[in-house]
Short mmCIF file of C-alpha atoms in Angstrom, two decimals:
data_model
loop_
_atom_site.label_atom_id
_atom_site.label_comp_id
_atom_site.label_asym_id
_atom_site.label_seq_id
_atom_site.Cartn_x
_atom_site.Cartn_y
_atom_site.Cartn_z
CA MET A 1 25.28 -4.69 25.90
CA ASP A 2 26.16 -2.42 22.97
CA LEU A 3 23.10 -0.55 21.66
CA ALA A 4 24.57 -0.58 18.14
CA LEU A 5 24.65 -4.37 18.23
CA LEU A 6 21.05 -4.48 19.43
CA ARG A 7 19.96 -2.09 16.69
CA THR A 8 21.58 -4.32 14.07
CA PHE A 9 20.02 -7.39 15.66
CA VAL A 10 16.50 -5.92 15.68
CA THR A 11 16.88 -4.81 12.05
CA VAL A 12 17.95 -8.31 10.99
CA HIS A 13 15.10 -9.81 13.01
CA ARG A 14 12.57 -7.61 11.26
CA ALA A 15 14.12 -7.91 7.80
CA GLY A 16 14.67 -11.67 7.94
CA SER A 17 17.87 -11.19 5.98
CA PHE A 18 21.42 -9.99 6.62
CA THR A 19 21.52 -8.50 3.12
CA ARG A 20 18.32 -6.49 3.53
CA ALA A 21 19.29 -5.37 7.02
CA ALA A 22 22.68 -4.19 5.75
CA ALA A 23 20.97 -2.06 3.10
CA LEU A 24 18.62 -0.51 5.68
CA LEU A 25 21.47 0.22 8.09
CA GLY A 26 23.88 1.51 5.46
CA LEU A 27 26.41 -1.19 6.40
CA SER A 28 28.14 -3.95 4.48
CA GLN A 29 26.81 -7.47 4.84
CA PRO A 30 30.08 -8.70 6.44
CA ALA A 31 29.77 -5.91 9.04
CA VAL A 32 26.23 -7.00 9.90
CA THR A 33 27.32 -10.64 10.11
CA SER A 34 30.22 -9.69 12.38
CA GLN A 35 27.97 -7.68 14.71
CA ILE A 36 25.47 -10.53 15.01
CA ARG A 37 28.26 -13.00 15.78
CA THR A 38 29.58 -10.64 18.46
CA LEU A 39 26.14 -10.38 20.02
CA GLU A 40 25.68 -14.15 19.88
CA ARG A 41 28.97 -14.58 21.77
CA GLN A 42 27.78 -12.10 24.40
CA VAL A 43 24.42 -13.84 24.76
CA GLY A 44 26.01 -17.28 24.67
CA ARG A 45 23.44 -18.72 22.28
CA PRO A 46 22.67 -18.52 18.54
CA LEU A 47 20.12 -15.86 17.63
CA PHE A 48 19.43 -16.85 14.04
CA LEU A 49 19.37 -20.00 11.94
CA ARG A 50 20.99 -19.40 8.56
CA GLN A 51 18.94 -20.70 5.63
CA ALA A 52 19.18 -20.64 1.85
CA ARG A 53 17.09 -17.48 1.77
CA GLY A 54 17.63 -15.22 4.72
CA VAL A 55 17.59 -16.17 8.38
CA THR A 56 15.05 -17.41 10.91
CA PRO A 57 15.26 -16.32 14.56
CA THR A 58 15.81 -18.93 17.23
CA THR A 59 13.66 -18.97 20.36
CA THR A 60 16.36 -16.92 22.08
CA GLY A 61 16.37 -14.48 19.15
CA ASP A 62 12.62 -14.01 19.32
CA GLU A 63 12.76 -13.45 23.08
CA LEU A 64 15.55 -10.89 22.77
CA ALA A 65 13.73 -9.04 19.97
CA HIS A 66 10.52 -8.97 22.01
CA LYS A 67 12.40 -7.39 24.93
CA ALA A 68 14.72 -5.04 23.02
CA ALA A 69 12.71 -3.72 20.04
CA PRO A 70 10.18 -1.56 21.96
CA HIS A 71 12.97 0.14 23.93
CA LEU A 72 15.04 0.82 20.82
CA ASP A 73 11.99 2.30 19.09
CA ALA A 74 11.35 4.46 22.16
CA LEU A 75 14.94 5.74 22.10
CA VAL A 76 14.49 6.73 18.46
CA GLU A 77 11.30 8.59 19.36
CA ILE A 78 13.05 10.43 22.21
CA ALA A 79 15.95 11.37 19.97
CA GLU A 80 13.67 12.62 17.21
CA SER A 81 11.31 14.56 19.47
CA GLY A 82 14.24 16.22 21.19
CA LEU A 83 15.41 17.90 18.01
CA ASP A 84 14.71 21.57 17.32
CA ASP A 85 12.12 22.88 14.88
CA ALA A 86 14.38 22.16 11.92
CA SER A 87 13.65 18.46 12.42
CA TRP A 88 10.18 19.04 11.00
CA LEU A 89 11.67 20.13 7.71
CA ARG A 90 12.01 16.54 6.60
CA THR A 91 11.33 14.91 3.27
CA LEU A 92 8.68 12.20 3.23
CA HIS A 93 9.07 9.62 0.49
CA LEU A 94 5.65 8.20 -0.34
CA ALA A 95 4.90 5.36 -2.76
CA GLY A 96 1.64 3.87 -3.96
CA PRO A 97 -0.59 3.09 -6.93
CA PRO A 98 -0.69 6.09 -9.30
CA GLU A 99 -4.42 6.81 -9.34
CA PHE A 100 -5.18 6.39 -5.63
CA THR A 101 -2.03 8.21 -4.60
CA ALA A 102 -2.72 11.11 -6.96
CA GLU A 103 -6.45 11.45 -6.34
CA GLN A 104 -6.71 10.62 -2.63
CA ALA A 105 -3.43 10.47 -0.73
CA LEU A 106 -1.49 13.45 -2.08
CA PRO A 107 -4.33 15.98 -1.66
CA ALA A 108 -4.73 14.79 1.92
CA LEU A 109 -1.04 15.37 2.65
CA THR A 110 -0.72 18.84 1.14
CA GLU A 111 -1.59 20.56 4.43
CA LEU A 112 1.62 19.09 5.86
CA THR A 113 3.69 21.00 3.29
CA ARG A 114 2.61 24.42 4.62
CA ASP A 115 5.24 27.16 4.66
CA ASP A 116 5.14 28.11 8.34
CA GLY A 117 8.49 26.78 9.48
CA GLN A 118 7.16 23.29 10.15
CA GLY A 119 6.36 22.18 6.61
CA LEU A 120 7.08 18.75 5.21
CA ALA A 121 8.79 18.19 1.89
CA LEU A 122 7.03 15.48 -0.07
CA ARG A 123 8.31 13.14 -2.79
CA ALA A 124 5.99 10.61 -4.40
CA SER A 125 6.57 7.65 -6.66
CA PHE A 126 4.16 5.20 -8.25
CA GLY A 127 4.25 1.45 -8.65
CA THR A 128 2.47 -1.85 -8.23
CA ALA A 129 1.88 -3.29 -4.77
CA GLU A 130 4.91 -5.53 -5.15
CA GLU A 131 7.12 -2.68 -6.32
CA VAL A 132 6.18 -0.24 -3.56
CA LEU A 133 6.57 -2.85 -0.81
CA GLU A 134 9.96 -3.92 -2.13
CA GLY A 135 11.04 -0.28 -2.28
CA LEU A 136 9.81 0.33 1.25
CA ALA A 137 11.63 -2.74 2.56
CA ALA A 138 14.82 -1.59 0.83
CA GLY A 139 14.60 1.84 2.45
CA HIS A 140 13.74 3.78 -0.71
CA HIS A 141 10.38 4.96 0.69
CA ASP A 142 9.18 6.02 4.14
CA LEU A 143 5.51 5.23 3.69
CA ALA A 144 3.70 3.02 1.19
CA ILE A 145 0.09 2.53 0.15
CA SER A 146 -0.60 -1.00 -1.00
CA THR A 147 -3.51 -3.28 -1.85
CA ALA A 148 -1.46 -6.23 -0.53
CA ARG A 149 -0.81 -6.83 3.16
CA PRO A 150 2.91 -7.52 3.63
CA ARG A 151 4.20 -10.55 5.48
CA GLY A 152 7.01 -10.75 8.00
CA ALA A 153 8.18 -8.48 10.78
CA LEU A 154 10.01 -5.89 8.69
CA LEU A 155 6.88 -4.06 7.54
CA THR A 156 3.83 -3.04 9.57
CA ALA A 157 0.50 -2.55 7.81
CA THR A 158 -2.58 -0.64 8.97
CA PRO A 159 -5.89 -0.89 7.05
CA LEU A 160 -6.51 2.50 5.44
CA CYS A 161 -9.81 2.25 3.56
CA ASP A 162 -11.97 0.04 1.36
CA GLU A 163 -12.39 0.89 -2.30
CA GLU A 164 -15.76 0.11 -3.90
CA HIS A 165 -15.75 -0.98 -7.54
CA VAL A 166 -18.47 0.12 -9.95
CA LEU A 167 -19.39 -1.26 -13.37
CA VAL A 168 -19.86 1.74 -15.70
CA ALA A 169 -20.28 2.65 -19.34
CA ALA A 170 -21.27 5.66 -21.42
CA PRO A 171 -25.04 6.29 -21.70
CA ARG A 172 -25.20 4.98 -25.26
CA TRP A 173 -23.95 1.57 -24.14
CA ALA A 174 -26.15 1.59 -21.05
CA ALA A 175 -29.19 2.14 -23.27
CA ARG A 176 -28.44 -1.11 -25.10
CA ILE A 177 -28.41 -3.23 -21.94
CA ASP A 178 -31.55 -4.98 -20.73
CA THR A 179 -31.28 -4.26 -17.01
CA GLY A 180 -33.99 -6.81 -16.22
CA ARG A 181 -32.03 -9.51 -18.04
CA LEU A 182 -28.87 -8.34 -16.28
CA ARG A 183 -30.55 -8.90 -12.90
CA ARG A 184 -31.89 -12.30 -13.96
CA ALA A 185 -29.13 -13.70 -16.14
CA GLY A 186 -26.11 -11.86 -14.80
CA ALA A 187 -22.99 -11.51 -16.92
CA SER A 188 -24.53 -13.11 -20.01
CA ALA A 189 -26.43 -9.85 -20.55
CA LEU A 190 -23.08 -8.13 -21.04
CA GLU A 191 -21.62 -10.49 -23.60
CA ASN A 192 -20.19 -8.96 -26.79
CA LEU A 193 -19.84 -5.51 -25.21
CA PRO A 194 -16.42 -3.86 -25.59
CA VAL A 195 -14.27 -3.64 -22.47
CA VAL A 196 -11.74 -1.03 -21.32
CA GLU A 197 -9.11 -2.27 -18.84
CA VAL A 198 -5.69 -1.61 -17.38
CA HIS A 199 -4.22 -4.97 -18.46
CA GLU A 200 -4.89 -7.78 -20.91
CA SER A 201 -5.70 -10.08 -17.98
CA LEU A 202 -8.74 -7.91 -17.11
CA PRO A 203 -7.88 -7.69 -13.37
CA LEU A 204 -10.72 -5.37 -12.34
CA VAL A 205 -13.37 -6.83 -14.62
CA ALA A 206 -12.43 -10.40 -13.64
CA ARG A 207 -12.61 -9.52 -9.94
CA TYR A 208 -16.00 -7.88 -10.42
CA TRP A 209 -17.36 -10.82 -12.44
CA ALA A 210 -16.17 -13.31 -9.83
CA ALA A 211 -17.59 -11.35 -6.88
CA VAL A 212 -20.92 -10.31 -8.41
CA PHE A 213 -21.74 -12.86 -11.13
CA ASP A 214 -19.70 -15.84 -9.85
CA SER A 215 -18.24 -16.24 -13.34
CA PHE A 216 -15.38 -15.17 -15.56
CA PRO A 217 -15.64 -12.51 -18.29
CA ALA A 218 -15.95 -14.02 -21.73
CA ALA A 219 -14.79 -10.97 -23.66
CA SER A 220 -11.28 -9.66 -24.21
CA ALA A 221 -10.39 -6.01 -23.78
CA THR A 222 -10.98 -3.62 -26.66
CA VAL A 223 -8.85 -0.89 -25.10
CA VAL A 224 -5.98 -1.55 -22.66
CA VAL A 225 -4.32 1.40 -20.96
CA PRO A 226 -2.31 1.14 -17.70
CA ASP A 227 -3.95 4.02 -15.84
CA LEU A 228 -7.46 4.04 -14.37
CA ARG A 229 -7.87 7.73 -15.16
CA ALA A 230 -7.33 6.92 -18.83
CA VAL A 231 -9.75 3.99 -18.53
CA LEU A 232 -12.39 6.43 -17.26
CA ALA A 233 -11.68 8.85 -20.11
CA CYS A 234 -12.10 6.03 -22.64
CA ALA A 235 -15.33 4.87 -21.00
CA VAL A 236 -16.70 8.42 -21.10
CA ALA A 237 -15.78 8.61 -24.79
CA GLY A 238 -17.82 5.47 -25.42
CA ALA A 239 -15.06 2.90 -25.88
CA GLY A 240 -16.88 0.31 -23.75
CA LEU A 241 -17.74 -0.78 -20.25
CA ALA A 242 -15.22 -0.58 -17.40
CA VAL A 243 -14.89 -1.41 -13.74
CA LEU A 244 -13.61 1.57 -11.76
CA PRO A 245 -13.21 2.61 -8.12
CA ARG A 246 -16.10 4.77 -7.02
CA TYR A 247 -13.85 7.60 -5.79
CA LEU A 248 -12.51 7.98 -9.32
CA CYS A 249 -15.80 7.94 -11.23
CA THR A 250 -18.17 9.70 -8.79
CA GLY A 251 -17.93 13.00 -10.66
CA ALA A 252 -18.55 11.36 -14.04
CA LEU A 253 -21.56 9.50 -12.61
CA GLU A 254 -23.02 12.69 -11.16
CA ARG A 255 -22.57 14.52 -14.49
CA GLY A 256 -24.07 11.64 -16.45
CA ASP A 257 -20.88 11.09 -18.44
CA VAL A 258 -21.10 7.42 -17.46
CA VAL A 259 -23.87 5.29 -15.99
CA ALA A 260 -23.62 2.57 -13.35
CA LEU A 261 -24.77 -0.58 -15.13
CA HIS A 262 -25.42 -2.67 -12.04
CA ASP A 263 -26.15 -2.15 -8.35
CA PRO A 264 -25.25 -5.40 -6.58
CA PRO A 265 -26.41 -5.90 -2.97
CA VAL A 266 -22.77 -6.34 -1.92
CA PRO A 267 -20.42 -4.37 -4.17
CA PRO A 268 -16.87 -5.65 -4.68
CA LEU A 269 -14.36 -4.04 -2.35
CA ARG A 270 -10.59 -3.79 -2.30
CA THR A 271 -8.70 -2.83 0.86
CA TYR A 272 -5.80 -0.39 0.91
CA PHE A 273 -3.11 -0.67 3.57
CA LEU A 274 -0.81 2.02 4.93
CA VAL A 275 2.60 0.38 5.36
CA VAL A 276 5.79 1.46 7.16
CA ARG A 277 8.99 -0.26 8.18
CA THR A 278 8.45 -1.49 11.72
CA GLY A 279 9.68 1.05 14.24
CA THR A 280 9.80 4.04 11.89
CA LEU A 281 6.57 5.55 13.23
CA ALA A 282 8.83 6.87 16.00
CA MET A 283 10.06 9.40 13.43
CA PRO A 284 7.84 12.52 13.57
CA HIS A 285 7.59 13.22 9.82
CA ILE A 286 6.45 9.66 9.11
CA ALA A 287 4.08 9.61 12.09
CA ARG A 288 2.46 12.91 11.01
CA ALA A 289 1.81 11.69 7.48
CA HIS A 290 0.55 8.32 8.73
CA GLU A 291 -1.90 9.98 11.14
CA ARG A 292 -3.06 12.49 8.53
CA LEU A 293 -3.87 9.77 5.99
CA LEU A 294 -5.79 7.72 8.54
CA ARG A 295 -7.86 10.79 9.51
CA ALA A 296 -8.51 11.62 5.86
CA ALA A 297 -9.55 8.04 5.12
CA ALA A 298 -12.30 8.31 7.73
CA GLN A 299 -13.85 10.99 5.52
CA TRP A 300 -13.41 8.95 2.34
CA ARG A 301 -15.58 6.24 3.86
#
């Protein structure tokens, strides 16, 4: 059986689409369709059911993928590890949310860019969870950091770390809040206070209110800016209260630039996932970055 046909088959199986598989393989969609038909003739049974959106594997297709995919991934690993030292001079394309990627992920990866003959070139791009996962699936990125766990077989996600959210404000606003009333009455003690957020829909504040106060915020945002670092700067300047990840505001809390307004028994958490296209961890430059981020995340906890 032709290994090229099996590689195309496994890519289609993971992508769930001839179109997406063609993009990942650098082939035309008719070429992918032709290869799958050839393989189906060799096997003697259909491997996929064509649907309005993409394809679904048949029982035979699932069985063949289960048998073939690990061996194809192992061949890729053998081929990559057999290359000379120049193979380490690869470019890693990383994508993730701007603040977390800039403050946590990129500093952790800088040791892999060392100039000792085995350094890694690094290219980063920012986007929402949907954007980075779509880019990863399309082959634009090698590694993605996402707050959403992807579905399907094309992408493989590994939990990276949990992000704790903290309700903060500048000291002058904190002084106006009756902390006893806040403990007793919850969110009503925060009514009429200005809010700084990343979007009009108040995604972080609404999540915090739901998790901690079992309610929805009544106020609208006074300042909206699509970057958590700018939200922190506005909160420090006294623009209003904000909900921020602890990693981002720890320094400001320690300096007294902002004050934590509430200390719930169970703080709201958001999980980050490290995501790759299935099978690509056989490539050394992706595997090194993946391992380095997981080791770094153990320290972030």
